[in-house]
mmCIF file of C-alpha atoms in Angstrom:
data_model
loop_
_atom_site.group_PDB
_atom_site.id
_atom_site.type_symbol
_atom_site.label_atom_id
_atom_site.label_comp_id
_atom_site.label_asym_id
_atom_site.label_seq_id
_atom_site.Cartn_x
_atom_site.Cartn_y
_atom_site.Cartn_z
ATOM 1 C CA UNK A 1 16.778 -33.898 -37.954
ATOM 2 C CA UNK A 2 20.468 -33.512 -36.521
ATOM 3 C CA UNK A 3 21.220 -31.129 -33.654
ATOM 4 C CA UNK A 4 23.669 -29.391 -35.818
ATOM 5 C CA UNK A 5 22.940 -25.871 -36.756
ATOM 6 C CA UNK A 6 24.445 -23.201 -39.020
ATOM 7 C CA UNK A 7 24.226 -19.537 -39.665
ATOM 8 C CA UNK A 8 23.386 -17.729 -41.919
ATOM 9 C CA UNK A 9 21.328 -19.696 -44.139
ATOM 10 C CA UNK A 10 21.966 -17.394 -47.043
ATOM 11 C CA UNK A 11 24.558 -14.877 -47.900
ATOM 12 C CA UNK A 12 25.499 -12.659 -50.847
ATOM 13 C CA UNK A 13 29.181 -11.140 -51.137
ATOM 14 C CA UNK A 14 30.977 -9.545 -53.880
ATOM 15 C CA UNK A 15 34.557 -10.527 -55.045
ATOM 16 C CA UNK A 16 37.277 -9.458 -52.649
ATOM 17 C CA UNK A 17 35.172 -9.493 -49.604
ATOM 18 C CA UNK A 18 35.486 -11.541 -46.535
ATOM 19 C CA UNK A 19 32.821 -13.877 -44.935
ATOM 20 C CA UNK A 20 32.554 -15.844 -41.845
ATOM 21 C CA UNK A 21 30.175 -18.765 -41.462
ATOM 22 C CA UNK A 22 29.179 -20.294 -38.088
ATOM 23 C CA UNK A 23 28.352 -23.995 -37.055
ATOM 24 C CA UNK A 24 27.020 -25.345 -33.527
ATOM 25 C CA UNK A 25 27.923 -28.985 -33.174
ATOM 26 C CA UNK A 26 25.569 -31.649 -31.851
ATOM 27 C CA UNK A 27 25.489 -32.186 -28.041
ATOM 28 C CA UNK A 28 28.300 -34.502 -26.990
ATOM 29 C CA UNK A 29 30.283 -34.025 -30.251
ATOM 30 C CA UNK A 30 33.633 -32.584 -30.175
ATOM 31 C CA UNK A 31 34.932 -32.455 -33.739
ATOM 32 C CA UNK A 32 33.619 -30.326 -36.677
ATOM 33 C CA UNK A 33 34.333 -30.766 -40.251
ATOM 34 C CA UNK A 34 33.656 -28.349 -43.113
ATOM 35 C CA UNK A 35 32.717 -29.143 -46.560
ATOM 36 C CA UNK A 36 32.211 -27.157 -49.687
ATOM 37 C CA UNK A 37 29.581 -28.569 -51.937
ATOM 38 C CA UNK A 38 29.296 -26.775 -55.602
ATOM 39 C CA UNK A 39 26.024 -27.187 -57.314
ATOM 40 C CA UNK A 40 25.680 -30.735 -58.761
ATOM 41 C CA UNK A 41 28.569 -32.091 -57.046
ATOM 42 C CA UNK A 42 29.429 -34.081 -54.002
ATOM 43 C CA UNK A 43 30.743 -32.423 -50.693
ATOM 44 C CA UNK A 44 34.427 -31.608 -50.780
ATOM 45 C CA UNK A 45 36.598 -31.552 -47.494
ATOM 46 C CA UNK A 46 37.974 -28.262 -46.354
ATOM 47 C CA UNK A 47 39.363 -29.151 -42.910
ATOM 48 C CA UNK A 48 38.605 -30.625 -39.662
ATOM 49 C CA UNK A 49 38.650 -29.131 -36.079
ATOM 50 C CA UNK A 50 39.152 -31.321 -32.900
ATOM 51 C CA UNK A 51 39.599 -29.736 -29.509
ATOM 52 C CA UNK A 52 40.205 -26.512 -30.816
ATOM 53 C CA UNK A 53 42.840 -27.531 -33.339
ATOM 54 C CA UNK A 54 43.053 -27.988 -36.889
ATOM 55 C CA UNK A 55 43.098 -31.883 -37.549
ATOM 56 C CA UNK A 56 43.297 -32.301 -41.220
ATOM 57 C CA UNK A 57 42.967 -30.242 -44.279
ATOM 58 C CA UNK A 58 41.702 -30.731 -47.839
ATOM 59 C CA UNK A 59 43.112 -29.091 -50.874
ATOM 60 C CA UNK A 60 42.038 -25.598 -50.316
ATOM 61 C CA UNK A 61 44.077 -22.344 -50.213
ATOM 62 C CA UNK A 62 45.171 -20.687 -47.070
ATOM 63 C CA UNK A 63 42.510 -17.976 -47.491
ATOM 64 C CA UNK A 64 40.137 -20.596 -46.177
ATOM 65 C CA UNK A 65 40.756 -20.825 -42.273
ATOM 66 C CA UNK A 66 38.712 -21.829 -39.257
ATOM 67 C CA UNK A 67 38.365 -21.782 -35.488
ATOM 68 C CA UNK A 68 36.936 -24.253 -33.049
ATOM 69 C CA UNK A 69 35.714 -22.719 -29.514
ATOM 70 C CA UNK A 70 35.836 -24.442 -26.296
ATOM 71 C CA UNK A 71 32.111 -25.190 -26.580
ATOM 72 C CA UNK A 72 33.127 -27.071 -29.828
ATOM 73 C CA UNK A 73 31.168 -24.646 -32.070
ATOM 74 C CA UNK A 74 33.304 -23.613 -35.327
ATOM 75 C CA UNK A 75 33.713 -20.937 -37.701
ATOM 76 C CA UNK A 76 34.907 -20.897 -41.242
ATOM 77 C CA UNK A 77 36.450 -17.723 -42.684
ATOM 78 C CA UNK A 78 37.175 -17.114 -46.308
ATOM 79 C CA UNK A 79 39.185 -14.057 -47.355
ATOM 80 C CA UNK A 80 39.439 -12.600 -50.805
ATOM 81 C CA UNK A 81 36.445 -14.217 -52.058
ATOM 82 C CA UNK A 82 36.190 -15.398 -55.568
ATOM 83 C CA UNK A 83 33.328 -16.126 -57.939
ATOM 84 C CA UNK A 84 34.120 -20.095 -57.698
ATOM 85 C CA UNK A 85 33.792 -19.861 -53.846
ATOM 86 C CA UNK A 86 29.890 -19.535 -54.585
ATOM 87 C CA UNK A 87 28.591 -23.118 -53.081
ATOM 88 C CA UNK A 88 26.890 -24.739 -50.258
ATOM 89 C CA UNK A 89 29.108 -24.695 -47.095
ATOM 90 C CA UNK A 90 28.249 -27.697 -44.783
ATOM 91 C CA UNK A 91 29.666 -28.232 -41.314
ATOM 92 C CA UNK A 92 29.301 -31.989 -39.867
ATOM 93 C CA UNK A 93 29.834 -32.912 -36.263
ATOM 94 C CA UNK A 94 30.964 -36.155 -34.782
ATOM 95 C CA UNK A 95 32.353 -37.582 -31.516
ATOM 96 C CA UNK A 96 36.056 -38.372 -32.616
ATOM 97 C CA UNK A 97 36.883 -41.355 -30.426
ATOM 98 C CA UNK A 98 40.580 -42.369 -30.648
ATOM 99 C CA UNK A 99 41.046 -41.741 -34.332
ATOM 100 C CA UNK A 100 38.394 -44.316 -35.401
ATOM 101 C CA UNK A 101 35.841 -43.375 -37.971
ATOM 102 C CA UNK A 102 32.666 -41.920 -36.387
ATOM 103 C CA UNK A 103 29.475 -41.049 -38.125
ATOM 104 C CA UNK A 104 29.228 -37.511 -39.241
ATOM 105 C CA UNK A 105 25.976 -35.478 -38.921
ATOM 106 C CA UNK A 106 25.611 -32.402 -41.402
ATOM 107 C CA UNK A 107 24.102 -29.140 -40.629
ATOM 108 C CA UNK A 108 21.539 -27.431 -42.969
ATOM 109 C CA UNK A 109 24.384 -25.465 -44.689
ATOM 110 C CA UNK A 110 24.899 -21.955 -45.677
ATOM 111 C CA UNK A 111 24.417 -21.067 -49.291
ATOM 112 C CA UNK A 112 27.110 -18.533 -50.296
ATOM 113 C CA UNK A 113 26.747 -16.419 -53.523
ATOM 114 C CA UNK A 114 29.678 -14.531 -54.730
ATOM 115 C CA UNK A 115 28.802 -11.754 -57.319
ATOM 116 C CA UNK B 1 45.288 -39.308 -54.585
ATOM 117 C CA UNK B 2 42.235 -40.094 -52.616
ATOM 118 C CA UNK B 3 39.264 -40.674 -54.951
ATOM 119 C CA UNK B 4 35.878 -42.236 -54.860
ATOM 120 C CA UNK B 5 34.028 -43.018 -58.156
ATOM 121 C CA UNK B 6 30.254 -43.333 -58.085
ATOM 122 C CA UNK B 7 27.873 -44.804 -60.622
ATOM 123 C CA UNK B 8 25.474 -44.358 -62.469
ATOM 124 C CA UNK B 9 25.002 -40.585 -62.331
ATOM 125 C CA UNK B 10 21.334 -40.948 -62.879
ATOM 126 C CA UNK B 11 19.031 -43.800 -62.141
ATOM 127 C CA UNK B 12 15.358 -43.977 -63.213
ATOM 128 C CA UNK B 13 13.130 -47.037 -61.786
ATOM 129 C CA UNK B 14 9.608 -47.914 -61.387
ATOM 130 C CA UNK B 15 8.091 -47.890 -58.062
ATOM 131 C CA UNK B 16 8.715 -51.303 -56.384
ATOM 132 C CA UNK B 17 11.551 -52.218 -58.368
ATOM 133 C CA UNK B 18 15.149 -52.201 -56.888
ATOM 134 C CA UNK B 19 18.075 -49.746 -57.293
ATOM 135 C CA UNK B 20 21.616 -50.318 -57.084
ATOM 136 C CA UNK B 21 24.401 -47.718 -56.919
ATOM 137 C CA UNK B 22 28.128 -48.621 -56.907
ATOM 138 C CA UNK B 23 31.175 -47.010 -55.852
ATOM 139 C CA UNK B 24 34.900 -47.591 -55.910
ATOM 140 C CA UNK B 25 37.566 -46.141 -53.958
ATOM 141 C CA UNK B 26 41.199 -45.714 -54.323
ATOM 142 C CA UNK B 27 42.803 -45.394 -50.756
ATOM 143 C CA UNK B 28 43.445 -48.552 -49.166
ATOM 144 C CA UNK B 29 43.321 -47.050 -45.703
ATOM 145 C CA UNK B 30 39.754 -46.248 -45.978
ATOM 146 C CA UNK B 31 37.741 -48.259 -43.449
ATOM 147 C CA UNK B 32 34.363 -46.629 -43.217
ATOM 148 C CA UNK B 33 31.826 -45.987 -45.803
ATOM 149 C CA UNK B 34 28.772 -44.064 -45.321
ATOM 150 C CA UNK B 35 25.893 -43.461 -47.635
ATOM 151 C CA UNK B 36 23.915 -40.145 -47.339
ATOM 152 C CA UNK B 37 20.605 -39.265 -49.253
ATOM 153 C CA UNK B 38 20.296 -35.428 -50.140
ATOM 154 C CA UNK B 39 16.887 -33.925 -51.142
ATOM 155 C CA UNK B 40 16.728 -30.811 -53.145
ATOM 156 C CA UNK B 41 17.811 -27.971 -50.964
ATOM 157 C CA UNK B 42 18.455 -29.897 -47.884
ATOM 158 C CA UNK B 43 21.292 -31.378 -45.767
ATOM 159 C CA UNK B 44 22.820 -34.923 -46.555
ATOM 160 C CA UNK B 45 21.468 -37.371 -44.270
ATOM 161 C CA UNK B 46 22.983 -40.611 -43.471
ATOM 162 C CA UNK B 47 20.927 -43.578 -44.345
ATOM 163 C CA UNK B 48 23.299 -46.393 -43.697
ATOM 164 C CA UNK B 49 27.171 -46.995 -43.213
ATOM 165 C CA UNK B 50 29.536 -50.010 -43.102
ATOM 166 C CA UNK B 51 32.850 -50.381 -41.643
ATOM 167 C CA UNK B 52 35.785 -52.506 -43.185
ATOM 168 C CA UNK B 53 35.273 -55.568 -40.686
ATOM 169 C CA UNK B 54 31.798 -56.147 -42.057
ATOM 170 C CA UNK B 55 30.834 -57.270 -45.532
ATOM 171 C CA UNK B 56 27.016 -56.674 -45.636
ATOM 172 C CA UNK B 57 24.663 -54.495 -43.532
ATOM 173 C CA UNK B 58 21.010 -54.161 -44.029
ATOM 174 C CA UNK B 59 18.544 -51.931 -42.293
ATOM 175 C CA UNK B 60 14.682 -52.649 -43.724
ATOM 176 C CA UNK B 61 14.741 -51.933 -47.399
ATOM 177 C CA UNK B 62 18.445 -50.558 -47.401
ATOM 178 C CA UNK B 63 21.527 -52.710 -47.752
ATOM 179 C CA UNK B 64 25.072 -51.864 -48.351
ATOM 180 C CA UNK B 65 27.844 -54.688 -49.319
ATOM 181 C CA UNK B 66 31.572 -53.937 -49.377
ATOM 182 C CA UNK B 67 34.562 -55.852 -51.150
ATOM 183 C CA UNK B 68 37.565 -54.585 -49.611
ATOM 184 C CA UNK B 69 39.811 -56.556 -52.016
ATOM 185 C CA UNK B 70 38.266 -54.985 -54.916
ATOM 186 C CA UNK B 71 37.721 -51.783 -53.139
ATOM 187 C CA UNK B 72 34.073 -51.379 -54.115
ATOM 188 C CA UNK B 73 30.992 -51.031 -52.145
ATOM 189 C CA UNK B 74 27.196 -50.903 -53.258
ATOM 190 C CA UNK B 75 23.807 -49.513 -52.216
ATOM 191 C CA UNK B 76 20.846 -51.734 -52.612
ATOM 192 C CA UNK B 77 17.244 -50.166 -52.136
ATOM 193 C CA UNK B 78 14.481 -52.721 -52.740
ATOM 194 C CA UNK B 79 10.825 -52.133 -53.073
ATOM 195 C CA UNK B 80 11.530 -48.326 -53.821
ATOM 196 C CA UNK B 81 8.891 -45.829 -53.211
ATOM 197 C CA UNK B 82 8.655 -42.256 -54.776
ATOM 198 C CA UNK B 83 9.848 -40.649 -51.700
ATOM 199 C CA UNK B 84 13.121 -42.590 -52.242
ATOM 200 C CA UNK B 85 13.567 -39.966 -55.066
ATOM 201 C CA UNK B 86 16.637 -38.065 -54.115
ATOM 202 C CA UNK B 87 20.532 -37.632 -54.775
ATOM 203 C CA UNK B 88 22.529 -40.267 -53.140
ATOM 204 C CA UNK B 89 26.172 -39.961 -52.143
ATOM 205 C CA UNK B 90 28.863 -42.666 -51.192
ATOM 206 C CA UNK B 91 31.770 -41.730 -49.281
ATOM 207 C CA UNK B 92 35.026 -43.163 -47.934
ATOM 208 C CA UNK B 93 36.859 -42.311 -44.822
ATOM 209 C CA UNK B 94 39.661 -43.538 -42.747
ATOM 210 C CA UNK B 95 42.521 -42.564 -40.501
ATOM 211 C CA UNK B 96 42.882 -40.171 -37.781
ATOM 212 C CA UNK B 97 41.351 -37.153 -39.558
ATOM 213 C CA UNK B 98 37.836 -38.663 -39.806
ATOM 214 C CA UNK B 99 37.385 -36.928 -43.174
ATOM 215 C CA UNK B 100 35.214 -38.133 -45.836
ATOM 216 C CA UNK B 101 35.799 -38.422 -49.555
ATOM 217 C CA UNK B 102 32.655 -38.240 -51.525
ATOM 218 C CA UNK B 103 31.508 -39.563 -54.765
ATOM 219 C CA UNK B 104 29.709 -37.416 -57.500
ATOM 220 C CA UNK B 105 26.222 -38.562 -56.504
ATOM 221 C CA UNK B 106 23.579 -40.303 -58.269
ATOM 222 C CA UNK B 107 20.211 -38.771 -58.990
ATOM 223 C CA UNK B 108 17.725 -41.368 -58.285
ATOM 224 C CA UNK B 109 13.998 -41.100 -59.691
ATOM 225 C CA UNK B 110 11.248 -43.346 -58.632
ATOM 226 C CA UNK B 111 8.561 -43.209 -61.081
ATOM 227 C CA UNK B 112 5.131 -43.988 -59.575
#
């Protein structure tokens, strides 16, 4: 198992609500990436945080936002929840070294259900 | 745009046989190609990865090959075992953001 943790494990919300998901990166890793995995599909890149700043964003609307803290942990916030936001949300941490590709280690995910 | 295609979507083999999963990518800047195994209800786990300066990499029963000219890479599992049954994802990455573009997954079933 990796040292990446996420909370909560499961969450049920209704349309229009807001949600905050949390991720603690593996020791020594300064980069956190967030992915959305719909049922039966591959993970889709949402955004990445490096040294507390957004470092790349996928094709997700602005109601998906994030933060990274000085200890490299991260939050994903989703406003105005829609039914299609129901998915497994994965975070992955990696040591970003000079822009080169580094291995990403995934957390267990948060399963979000929007009713 | 960036895209990774993966085939087949499902693969059933007999225990002891080999399994091959193939992926193609569109972004010429991609230089990192990991493979993840995801069991039902669990996190994706890295099983092997390859970088663009290498054509082949092997780790026990698992091997990956990369053809940068053709923009495709493949996962080879030999002597399959029932515990190899899972969904396998290929991914491509490159550039400063370290983001990964994933394929759609292959459900591998190893029949005892």
